[in-house]
CSV table of C-alpha atoms and ligand atoms in Angstrom, one decimal:
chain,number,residue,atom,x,y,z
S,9,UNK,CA,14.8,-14.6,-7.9
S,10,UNK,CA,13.2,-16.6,-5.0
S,11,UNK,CA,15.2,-19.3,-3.6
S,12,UNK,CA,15.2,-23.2,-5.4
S,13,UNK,CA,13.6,-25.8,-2.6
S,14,UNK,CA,15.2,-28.8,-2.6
S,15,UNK,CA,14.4,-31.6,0.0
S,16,UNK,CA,16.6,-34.3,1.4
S,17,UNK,CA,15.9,-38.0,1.2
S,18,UNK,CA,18.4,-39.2,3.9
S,19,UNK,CA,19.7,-37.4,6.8
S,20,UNK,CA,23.2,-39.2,7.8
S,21,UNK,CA,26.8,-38.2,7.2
S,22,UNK,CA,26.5,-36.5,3.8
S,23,UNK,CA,22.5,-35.6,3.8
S,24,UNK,CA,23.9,-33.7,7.0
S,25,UNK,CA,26.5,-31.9,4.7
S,26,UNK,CA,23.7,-31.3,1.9
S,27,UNK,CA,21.6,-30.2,4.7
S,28,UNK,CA,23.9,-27.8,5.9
S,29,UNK,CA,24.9,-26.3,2.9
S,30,UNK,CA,21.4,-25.7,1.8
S,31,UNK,CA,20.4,-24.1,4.9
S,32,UNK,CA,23.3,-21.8,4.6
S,33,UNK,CA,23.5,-20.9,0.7
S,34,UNK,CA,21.3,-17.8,-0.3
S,35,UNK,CA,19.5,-19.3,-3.5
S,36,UNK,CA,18.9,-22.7,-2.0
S,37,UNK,CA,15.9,-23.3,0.3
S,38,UNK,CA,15.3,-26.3,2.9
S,39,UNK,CA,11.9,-27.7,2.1
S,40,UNK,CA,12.5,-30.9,3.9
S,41,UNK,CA,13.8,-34.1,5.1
S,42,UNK,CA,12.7,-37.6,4.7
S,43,UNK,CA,14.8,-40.1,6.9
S,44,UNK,CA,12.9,-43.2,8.9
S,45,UNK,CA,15.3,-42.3,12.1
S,46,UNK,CA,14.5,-40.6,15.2
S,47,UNK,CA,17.5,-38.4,14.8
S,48,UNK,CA,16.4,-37.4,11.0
S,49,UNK,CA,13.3,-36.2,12.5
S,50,UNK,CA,14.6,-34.4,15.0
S,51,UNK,CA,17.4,-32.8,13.0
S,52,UNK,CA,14.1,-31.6,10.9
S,53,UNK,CA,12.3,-30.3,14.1
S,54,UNK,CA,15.7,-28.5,14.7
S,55,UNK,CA,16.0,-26.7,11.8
S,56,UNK,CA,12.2,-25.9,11.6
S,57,UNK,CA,11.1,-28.2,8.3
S,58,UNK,CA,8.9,-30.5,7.2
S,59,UNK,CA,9.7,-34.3,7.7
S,60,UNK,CA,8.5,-37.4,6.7
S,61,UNK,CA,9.3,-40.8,7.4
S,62,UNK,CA,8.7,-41.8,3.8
S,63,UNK,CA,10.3,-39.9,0.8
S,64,UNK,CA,7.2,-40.0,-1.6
S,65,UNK,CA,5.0,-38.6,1.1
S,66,UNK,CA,7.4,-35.7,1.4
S,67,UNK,CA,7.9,-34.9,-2.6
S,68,UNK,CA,4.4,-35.5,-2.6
S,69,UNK,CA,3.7,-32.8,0.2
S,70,UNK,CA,5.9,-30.7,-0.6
S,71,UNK,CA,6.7,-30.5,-4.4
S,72,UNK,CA,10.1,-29.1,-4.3
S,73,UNK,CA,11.8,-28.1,-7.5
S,74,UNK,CA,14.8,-30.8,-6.4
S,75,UNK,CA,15.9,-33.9,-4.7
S,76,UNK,CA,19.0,-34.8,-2.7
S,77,UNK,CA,19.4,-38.7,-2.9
S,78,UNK,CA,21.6,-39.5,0.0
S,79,UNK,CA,20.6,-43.1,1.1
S,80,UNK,CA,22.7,-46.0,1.2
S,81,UNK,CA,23.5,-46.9,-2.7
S,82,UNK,CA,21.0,-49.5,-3.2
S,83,UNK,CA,18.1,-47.3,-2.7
S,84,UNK,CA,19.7,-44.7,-5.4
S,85,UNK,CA,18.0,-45.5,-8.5
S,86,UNK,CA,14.3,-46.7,-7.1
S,87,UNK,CA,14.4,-43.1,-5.2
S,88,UNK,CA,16.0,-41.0,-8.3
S,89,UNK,CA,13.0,-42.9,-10.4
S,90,UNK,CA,10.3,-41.5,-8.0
S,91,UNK,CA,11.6,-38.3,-8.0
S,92,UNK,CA,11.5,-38.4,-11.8
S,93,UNK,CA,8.1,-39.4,-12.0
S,94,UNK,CA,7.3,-36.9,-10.0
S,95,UNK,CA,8.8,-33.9,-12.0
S,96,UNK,CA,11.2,-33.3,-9.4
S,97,UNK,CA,14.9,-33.1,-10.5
S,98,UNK,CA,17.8,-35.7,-8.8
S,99,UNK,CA,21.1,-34.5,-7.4
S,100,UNK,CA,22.1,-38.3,-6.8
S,101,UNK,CA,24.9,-39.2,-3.9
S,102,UNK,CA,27.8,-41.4,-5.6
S,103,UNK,CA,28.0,-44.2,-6.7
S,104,UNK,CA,24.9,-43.8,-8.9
S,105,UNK,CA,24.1,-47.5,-8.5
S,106,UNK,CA,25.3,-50.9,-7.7
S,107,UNK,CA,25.3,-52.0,-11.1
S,108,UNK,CA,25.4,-51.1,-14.4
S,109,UNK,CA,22.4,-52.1,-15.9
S,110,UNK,CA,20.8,-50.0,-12.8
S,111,UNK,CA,22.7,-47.1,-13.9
S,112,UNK,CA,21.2,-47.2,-17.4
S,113,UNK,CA,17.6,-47.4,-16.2
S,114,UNK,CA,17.8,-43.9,-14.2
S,115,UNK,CA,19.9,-42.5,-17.5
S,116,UNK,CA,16.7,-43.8,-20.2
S,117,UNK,CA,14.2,-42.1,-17.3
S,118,UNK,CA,16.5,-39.2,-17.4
S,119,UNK,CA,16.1,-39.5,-20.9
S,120,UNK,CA,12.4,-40.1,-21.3
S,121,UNK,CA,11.7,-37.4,-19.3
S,122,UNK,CA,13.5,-35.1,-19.7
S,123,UNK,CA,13.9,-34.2,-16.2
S,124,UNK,CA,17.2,-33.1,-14.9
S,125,UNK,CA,19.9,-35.4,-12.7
S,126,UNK,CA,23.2,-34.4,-11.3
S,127,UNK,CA,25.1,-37.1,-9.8
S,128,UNK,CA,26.7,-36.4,-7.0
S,129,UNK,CA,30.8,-36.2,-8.0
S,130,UNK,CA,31.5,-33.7,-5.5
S,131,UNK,CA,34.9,-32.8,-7.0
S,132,UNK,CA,34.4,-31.6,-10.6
S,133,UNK,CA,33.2,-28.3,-8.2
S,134,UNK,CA,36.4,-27.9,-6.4
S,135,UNK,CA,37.9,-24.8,-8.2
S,136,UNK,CA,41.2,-26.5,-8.4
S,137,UNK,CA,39.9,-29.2,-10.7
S,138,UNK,CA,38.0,-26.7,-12.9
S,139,UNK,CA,41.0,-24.9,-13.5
S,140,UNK,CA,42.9,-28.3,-14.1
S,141,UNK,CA,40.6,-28.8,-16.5
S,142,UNK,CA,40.8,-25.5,-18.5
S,143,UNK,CA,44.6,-25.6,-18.3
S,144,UNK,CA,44.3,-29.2,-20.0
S,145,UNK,CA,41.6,-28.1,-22.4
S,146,UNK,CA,43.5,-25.3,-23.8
S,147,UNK,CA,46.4,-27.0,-24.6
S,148,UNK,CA,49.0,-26.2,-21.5
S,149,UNK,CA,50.1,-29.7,-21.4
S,150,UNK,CA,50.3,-30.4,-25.4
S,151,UNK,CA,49.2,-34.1,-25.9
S,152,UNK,CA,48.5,-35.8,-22.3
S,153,UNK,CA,50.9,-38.3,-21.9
S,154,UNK,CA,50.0,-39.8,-18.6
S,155,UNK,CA,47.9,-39.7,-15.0
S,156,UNK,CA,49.3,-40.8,-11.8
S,157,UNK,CA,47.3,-40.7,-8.2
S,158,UNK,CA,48.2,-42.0,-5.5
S,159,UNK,CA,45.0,-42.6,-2.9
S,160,UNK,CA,46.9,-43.8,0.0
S,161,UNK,CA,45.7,-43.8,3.6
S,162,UNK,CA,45.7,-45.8,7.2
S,163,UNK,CA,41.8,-46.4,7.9
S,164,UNK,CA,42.3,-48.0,12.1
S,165,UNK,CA,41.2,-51.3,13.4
S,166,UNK,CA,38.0,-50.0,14.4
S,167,UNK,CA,36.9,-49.0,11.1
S,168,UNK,CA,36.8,-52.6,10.6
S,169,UNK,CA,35.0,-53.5,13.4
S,170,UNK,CA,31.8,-53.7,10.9
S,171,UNK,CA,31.7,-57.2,9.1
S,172,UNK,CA,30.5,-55.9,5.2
S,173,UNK,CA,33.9,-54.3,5.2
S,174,UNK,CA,36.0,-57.0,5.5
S,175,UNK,CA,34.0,-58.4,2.8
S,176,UNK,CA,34.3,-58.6,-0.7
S,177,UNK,CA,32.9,-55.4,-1.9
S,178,UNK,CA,33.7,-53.8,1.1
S,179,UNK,CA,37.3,-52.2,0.0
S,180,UNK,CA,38.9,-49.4,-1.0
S,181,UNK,CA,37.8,-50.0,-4.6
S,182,UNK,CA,34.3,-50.0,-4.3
S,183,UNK,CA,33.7,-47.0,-1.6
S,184,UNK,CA,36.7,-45.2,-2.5
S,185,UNK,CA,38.2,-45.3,-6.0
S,186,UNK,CA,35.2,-44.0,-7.1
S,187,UNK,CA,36.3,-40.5,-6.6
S,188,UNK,CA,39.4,-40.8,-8.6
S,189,UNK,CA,37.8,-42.7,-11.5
S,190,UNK,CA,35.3,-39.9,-11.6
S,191,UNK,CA,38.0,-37.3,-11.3
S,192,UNK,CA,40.7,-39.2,-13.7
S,193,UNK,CA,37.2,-39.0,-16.6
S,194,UNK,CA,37.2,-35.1,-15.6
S,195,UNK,CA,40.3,-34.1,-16.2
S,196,UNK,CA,41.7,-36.9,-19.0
S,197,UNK,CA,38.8,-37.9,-20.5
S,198,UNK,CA,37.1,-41.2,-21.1
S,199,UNK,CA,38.5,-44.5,-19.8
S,200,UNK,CA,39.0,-47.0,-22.5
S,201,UNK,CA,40.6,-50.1,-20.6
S,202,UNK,CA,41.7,-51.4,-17.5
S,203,UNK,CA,43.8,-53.7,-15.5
S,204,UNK,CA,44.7,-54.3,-12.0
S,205,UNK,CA,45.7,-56.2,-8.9
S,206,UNK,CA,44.3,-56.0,-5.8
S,207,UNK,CA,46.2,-57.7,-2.6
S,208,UNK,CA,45.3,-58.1,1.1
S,209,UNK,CA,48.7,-59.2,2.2
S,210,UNK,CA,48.6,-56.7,5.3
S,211,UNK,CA,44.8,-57.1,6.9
S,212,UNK,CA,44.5,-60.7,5.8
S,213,UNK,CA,40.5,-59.8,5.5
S,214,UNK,CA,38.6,-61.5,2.3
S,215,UNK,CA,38.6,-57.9,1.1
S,216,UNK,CA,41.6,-56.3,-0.7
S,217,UNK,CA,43.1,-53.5,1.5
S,218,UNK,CA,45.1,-52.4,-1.4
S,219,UNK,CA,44.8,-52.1,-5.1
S,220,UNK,CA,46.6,-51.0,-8.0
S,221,UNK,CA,45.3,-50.3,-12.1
S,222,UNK,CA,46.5,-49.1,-14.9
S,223,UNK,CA,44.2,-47.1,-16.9
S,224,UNK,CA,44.1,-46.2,-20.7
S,225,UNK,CA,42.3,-43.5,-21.7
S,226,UNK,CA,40.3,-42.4,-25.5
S,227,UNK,CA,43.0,-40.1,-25.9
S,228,UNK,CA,46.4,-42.3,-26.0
S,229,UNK,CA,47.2,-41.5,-22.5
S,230,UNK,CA,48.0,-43.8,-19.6
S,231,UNK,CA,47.5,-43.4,-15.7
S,232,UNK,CA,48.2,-45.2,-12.7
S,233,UNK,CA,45.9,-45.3,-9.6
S,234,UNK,CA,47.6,-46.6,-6.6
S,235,UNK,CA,45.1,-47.3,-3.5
S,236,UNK,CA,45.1,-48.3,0.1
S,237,UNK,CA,43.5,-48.4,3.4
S,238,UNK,CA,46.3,-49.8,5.1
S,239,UNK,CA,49.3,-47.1,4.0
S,240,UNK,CA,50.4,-44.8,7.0
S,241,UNK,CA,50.7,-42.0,3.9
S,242,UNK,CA,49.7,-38.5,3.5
S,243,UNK,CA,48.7,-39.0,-0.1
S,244,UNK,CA,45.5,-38.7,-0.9
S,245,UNK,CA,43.1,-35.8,-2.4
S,246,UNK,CA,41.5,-35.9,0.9
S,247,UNK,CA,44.1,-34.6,3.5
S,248,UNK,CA,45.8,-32.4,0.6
S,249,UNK,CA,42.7,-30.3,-1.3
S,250,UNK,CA,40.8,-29.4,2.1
S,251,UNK,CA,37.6,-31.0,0.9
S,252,UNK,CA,37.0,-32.6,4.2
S,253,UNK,CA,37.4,-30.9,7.2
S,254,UNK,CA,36.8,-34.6,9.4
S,255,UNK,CA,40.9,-35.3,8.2
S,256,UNK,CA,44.3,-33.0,9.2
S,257,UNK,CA,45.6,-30.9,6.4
S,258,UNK,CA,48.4,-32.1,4.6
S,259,UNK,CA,50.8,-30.0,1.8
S,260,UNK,CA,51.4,-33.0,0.3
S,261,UNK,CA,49.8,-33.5,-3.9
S,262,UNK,CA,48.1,-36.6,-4.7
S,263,UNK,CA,48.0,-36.1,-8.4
S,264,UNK,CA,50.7,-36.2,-11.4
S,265,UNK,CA,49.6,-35.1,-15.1
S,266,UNK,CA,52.1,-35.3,-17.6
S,267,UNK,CA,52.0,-33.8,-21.3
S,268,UNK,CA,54.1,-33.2,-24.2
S,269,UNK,CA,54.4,-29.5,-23.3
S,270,UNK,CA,54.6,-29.5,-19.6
S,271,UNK,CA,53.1,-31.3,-16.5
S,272,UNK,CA,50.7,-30.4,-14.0
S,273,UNK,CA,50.4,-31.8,-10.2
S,274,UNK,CA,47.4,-31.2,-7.8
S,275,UNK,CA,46.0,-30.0,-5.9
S,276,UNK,CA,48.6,-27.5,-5.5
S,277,UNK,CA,48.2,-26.4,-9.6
S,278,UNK,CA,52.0,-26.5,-10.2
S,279,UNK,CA,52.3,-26.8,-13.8
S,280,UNK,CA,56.0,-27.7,-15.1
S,281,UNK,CA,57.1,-26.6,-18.5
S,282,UNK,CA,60.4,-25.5,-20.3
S,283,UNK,CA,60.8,-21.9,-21.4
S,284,UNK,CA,62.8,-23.2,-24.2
S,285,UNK,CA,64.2,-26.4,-25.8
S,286,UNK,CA,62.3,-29.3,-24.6
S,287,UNK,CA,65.3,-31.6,-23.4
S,288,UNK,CA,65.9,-33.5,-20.1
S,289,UNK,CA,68.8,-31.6,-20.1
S,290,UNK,CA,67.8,-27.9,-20.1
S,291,UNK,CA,65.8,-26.9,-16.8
S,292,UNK,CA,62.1,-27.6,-16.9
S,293,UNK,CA,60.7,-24.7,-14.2
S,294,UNK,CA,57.6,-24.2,-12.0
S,295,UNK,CA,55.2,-22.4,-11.9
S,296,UNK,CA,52.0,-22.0,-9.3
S,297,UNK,CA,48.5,-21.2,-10.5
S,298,UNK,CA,46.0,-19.8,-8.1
S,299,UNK,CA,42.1,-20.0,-7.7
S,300,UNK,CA,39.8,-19.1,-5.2
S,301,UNK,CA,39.3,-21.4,-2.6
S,302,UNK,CA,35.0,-22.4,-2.7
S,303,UNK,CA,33.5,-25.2,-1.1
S,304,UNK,CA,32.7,-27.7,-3.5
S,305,UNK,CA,29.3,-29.4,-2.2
S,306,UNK,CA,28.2,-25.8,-1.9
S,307,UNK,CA,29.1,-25.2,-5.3
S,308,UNK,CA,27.1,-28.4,-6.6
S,309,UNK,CA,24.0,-27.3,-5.1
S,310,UNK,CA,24.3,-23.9,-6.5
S,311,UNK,CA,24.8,-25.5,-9.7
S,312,UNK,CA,22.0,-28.1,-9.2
S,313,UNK,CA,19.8,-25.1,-8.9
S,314,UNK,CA,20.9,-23.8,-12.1
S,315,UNK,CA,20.5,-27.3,-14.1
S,316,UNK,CA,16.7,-26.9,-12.3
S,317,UNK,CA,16.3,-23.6,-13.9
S,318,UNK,CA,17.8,-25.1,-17.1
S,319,UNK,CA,20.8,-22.2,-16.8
S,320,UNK,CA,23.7,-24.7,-17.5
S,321,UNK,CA,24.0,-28.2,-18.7
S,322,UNK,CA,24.5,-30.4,-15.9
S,323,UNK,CA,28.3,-31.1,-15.0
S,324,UNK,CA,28.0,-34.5,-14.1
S,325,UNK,CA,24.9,-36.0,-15.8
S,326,UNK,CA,23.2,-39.8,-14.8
S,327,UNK,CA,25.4,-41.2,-18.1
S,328,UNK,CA,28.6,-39.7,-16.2
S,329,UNK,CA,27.5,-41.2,-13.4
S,330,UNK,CA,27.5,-44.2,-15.5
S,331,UNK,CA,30.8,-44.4,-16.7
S,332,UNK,CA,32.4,-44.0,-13.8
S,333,UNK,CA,30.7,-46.9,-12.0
S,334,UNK,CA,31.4,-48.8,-15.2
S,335,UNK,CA,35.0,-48.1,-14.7
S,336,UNK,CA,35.2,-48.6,-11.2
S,337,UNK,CA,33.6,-52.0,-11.5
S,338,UNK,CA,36.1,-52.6,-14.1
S,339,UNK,CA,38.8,-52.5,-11.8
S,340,UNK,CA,36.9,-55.2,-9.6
S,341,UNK,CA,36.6,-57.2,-12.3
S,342,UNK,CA,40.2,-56.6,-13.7
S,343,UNK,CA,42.0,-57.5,-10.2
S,344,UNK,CA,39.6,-60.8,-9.8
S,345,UNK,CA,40.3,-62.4,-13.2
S,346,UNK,CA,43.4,-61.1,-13.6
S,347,UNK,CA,42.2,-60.0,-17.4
S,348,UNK,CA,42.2,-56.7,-19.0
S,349,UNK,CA,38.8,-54.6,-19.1
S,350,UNK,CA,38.4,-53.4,-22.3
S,351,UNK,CA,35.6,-50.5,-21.9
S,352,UNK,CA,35.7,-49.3,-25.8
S,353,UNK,CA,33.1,-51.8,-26.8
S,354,UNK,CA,30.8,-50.8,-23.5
S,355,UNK,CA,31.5,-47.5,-24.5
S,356,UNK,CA,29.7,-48.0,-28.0
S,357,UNK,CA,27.1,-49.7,-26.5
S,358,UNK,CA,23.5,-47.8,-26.1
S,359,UNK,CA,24.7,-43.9,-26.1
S,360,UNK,CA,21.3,-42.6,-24.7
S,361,UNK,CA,22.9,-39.4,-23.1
S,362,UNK,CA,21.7,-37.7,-20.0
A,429,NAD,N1,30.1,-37.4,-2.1
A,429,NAD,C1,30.6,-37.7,-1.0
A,429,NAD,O1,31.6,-37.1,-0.6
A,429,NAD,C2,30.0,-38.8,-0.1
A,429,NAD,C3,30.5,-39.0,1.2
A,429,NAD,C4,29.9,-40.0,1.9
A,429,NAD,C5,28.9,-40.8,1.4
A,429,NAD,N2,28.5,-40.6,0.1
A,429,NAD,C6,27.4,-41.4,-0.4
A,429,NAD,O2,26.2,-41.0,0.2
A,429,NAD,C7,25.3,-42.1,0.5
A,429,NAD,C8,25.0,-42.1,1.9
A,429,NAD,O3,26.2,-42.3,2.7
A,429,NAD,P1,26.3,-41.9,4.2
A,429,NAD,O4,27.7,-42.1,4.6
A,429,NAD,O5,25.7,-40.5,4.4
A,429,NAD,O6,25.4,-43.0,4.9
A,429,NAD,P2,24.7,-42.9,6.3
A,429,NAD,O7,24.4,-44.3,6.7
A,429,NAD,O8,25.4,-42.0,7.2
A,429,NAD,O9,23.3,-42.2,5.9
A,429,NAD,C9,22.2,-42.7,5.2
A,429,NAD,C10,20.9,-42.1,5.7
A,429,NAD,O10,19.9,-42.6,4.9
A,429,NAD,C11,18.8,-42.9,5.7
A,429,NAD,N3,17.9,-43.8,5.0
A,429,NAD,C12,18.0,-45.1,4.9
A,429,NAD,N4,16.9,-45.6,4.2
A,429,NAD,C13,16.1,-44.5,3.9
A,429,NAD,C14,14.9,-44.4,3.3
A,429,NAD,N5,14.2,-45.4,2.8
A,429,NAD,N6,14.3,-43.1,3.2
A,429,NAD,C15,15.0,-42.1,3.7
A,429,NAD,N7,16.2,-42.1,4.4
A,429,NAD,C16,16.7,-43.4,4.5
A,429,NAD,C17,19.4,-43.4,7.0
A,429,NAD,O11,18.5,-43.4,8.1
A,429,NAD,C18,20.6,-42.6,7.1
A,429,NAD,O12,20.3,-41.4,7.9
A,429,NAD,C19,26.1,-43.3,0.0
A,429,NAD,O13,25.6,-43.7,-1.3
A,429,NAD,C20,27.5,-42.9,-0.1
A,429,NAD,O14,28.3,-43.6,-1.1
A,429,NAD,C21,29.0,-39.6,-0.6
């Protein structure tokens, strides 16, 4: 089969890692770059592909089979609509939009058209979290009781050297939480109300450095995200899966699933269970899963290509992509009024599925 050409609208930090996994996955072809910079252009000259300034000159020009959106967030949705338009399926960088109601536009397009989106969720492709899954799905923990992560990290001064992030909507809970909401829907299922706190005690900024919500979930369950940029921790998915090779490794685990039947942490796959009687007094053992270790923006490109060729059902569609900015903004809006989010009735809302 010949290679899928995709193209990549944005050339910084993560068009780069899009850019490089393309170039080195067999089945995945570079047909080019759009990005306005100097150094977009001559990352493009570097690698021998075409580049344009503009991304609808280059989807025009080139007419790949898919898109990589992976411009800052508000140009997410007017780019994924042009790419749309044009035929052209959308693998579409996190968070799928600023708002809501942006969100649904790009999921009715997806649905008008019929052409494919992926949003870009990069861990539902980490083999761990597959395997997390399946070991959920079939039952290993009996009824899931509850979720806890703990996101936890020091970002330095400098970091905050830019003004937007010590800014309201420049915090951990927009540009972070994000992944764990998305992750926390993957593994436990949908999210059906929230409340939180959010507190900048330490930094002092307008922006909350640290954050904590509670979560319920469709199915009973109950989870607890605890998040900060201002923790000198080692807990967080980050430094424990080996995602990112930009941050030291740590063997610490970030995540705590608890069931009727046993309990699971992550990423190390240690599932809990008691080989007989169930009873805080009898000895509840451990046991390690393994999976092969694959890198999991490679595997969402690979799989991108596969939604192209209509080979699998995409993973994480534009309504996913939905949900989990709903939720996200939920906890905003839960730590700022101090009220409970309840996202059942947003749930039943217009169900036009990607
Ligand atoms: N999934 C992940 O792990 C992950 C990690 C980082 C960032 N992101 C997301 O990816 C997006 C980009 O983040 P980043 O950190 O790479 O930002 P960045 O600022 O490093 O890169 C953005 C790039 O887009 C280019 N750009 C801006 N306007 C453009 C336009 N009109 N046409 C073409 N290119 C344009 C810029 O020149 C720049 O090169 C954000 O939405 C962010 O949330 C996802």
């Amino acid at each position: 089969m010949s290679p899928t050409p995709l193209v990549v609208i944005g050339a910084g930090t993560i068009g780069r890692t899009h850019i490089d996994r393309i170039v080195r996955s067999e089945g995945l072809c570079l047909a080019g770059i759009a990005d306005p910079t100097d150094a977009g252009k001559a990352l493009a000259q570097q690698l021998n592909v075409p580049w344009y300034a503009d991304h609808l000159r280059l989807l025009e020009a080139v007419k790949p089979k898919g898109a990589v959106v992976a411009t800052p967030n508000a140009c997410h949705i007017p780019m994924a609509l042009d790419c749309l338009d044009r035929g052209v399926a959308a693998l579409v960088e996190k968070p799928l939009a600023d708002t809501v109601a942006e969100a649904q536009i790009l999921v009715d397009a997806q649905a008008r058209t019929g052409v494919p989106v992926l949003v870009g969720h990069h861990r539902r492709y980490n083999p761990i979290n597959r395997r997390a899954r399946e070991l959920l799905q079939a039952g290993r923990l009996g009824q899931l009781v509850s979720a806890n992560v703990m996101s936890t990290v020091f970002k330095p001064d400098a970091y905050f050297d830019v003004a937007w992030r010590r800014q309201k909507g420049g915090g951990p809970v927009l540009i972070n939480l994000i992944h764990e909401i998305d992750m926390l829907r993957f593994l436990c299922g949908e999210i059906t109300s929230v409340q939180a706190m959010a507190s900048n005690a330490v930094r002092a900024f307008d922006v909350e450095d640290t954050a904590a919500a509670v979560l319920r979930f469709a199915n009973g369950a109950l989870g607890t995200v605890v998040l900060s940029d201002t923790a000198a921790s080692p807990w967080c998915w980050d430094f424990c899966a080996g995602e990112q090779d930009q941050y030291p490794r740590q063997n610490v685990q970030s995540h705590y699933l608890t069931g009727t039947q046993g309990s699971l942490s992550l990423p190390d796959l240690a599932l809990w269970s008691y080989a007989g009687e169930r009873s805080w007094h009898a000895e509840i053992t451990r046991e390690e899963r393994n999976v092969h270790k694959a890198d999991p923006y490679t595997q969402q490109l690979l799989h991108f290509a596969a939604v192209i060729a209509c080979a699998e059902p995409p993973l994480c569609s534009a309504l996913d992509g939905l949900r989990t900015l709903q939720a996200t903004l939920a906890v905003s809006e839960a730590a700022n009024s101090g009220q409970a989010v309840n996202l059942a009735l947003k749930l039943a809302d217009k169900e036009t599925s990607a």
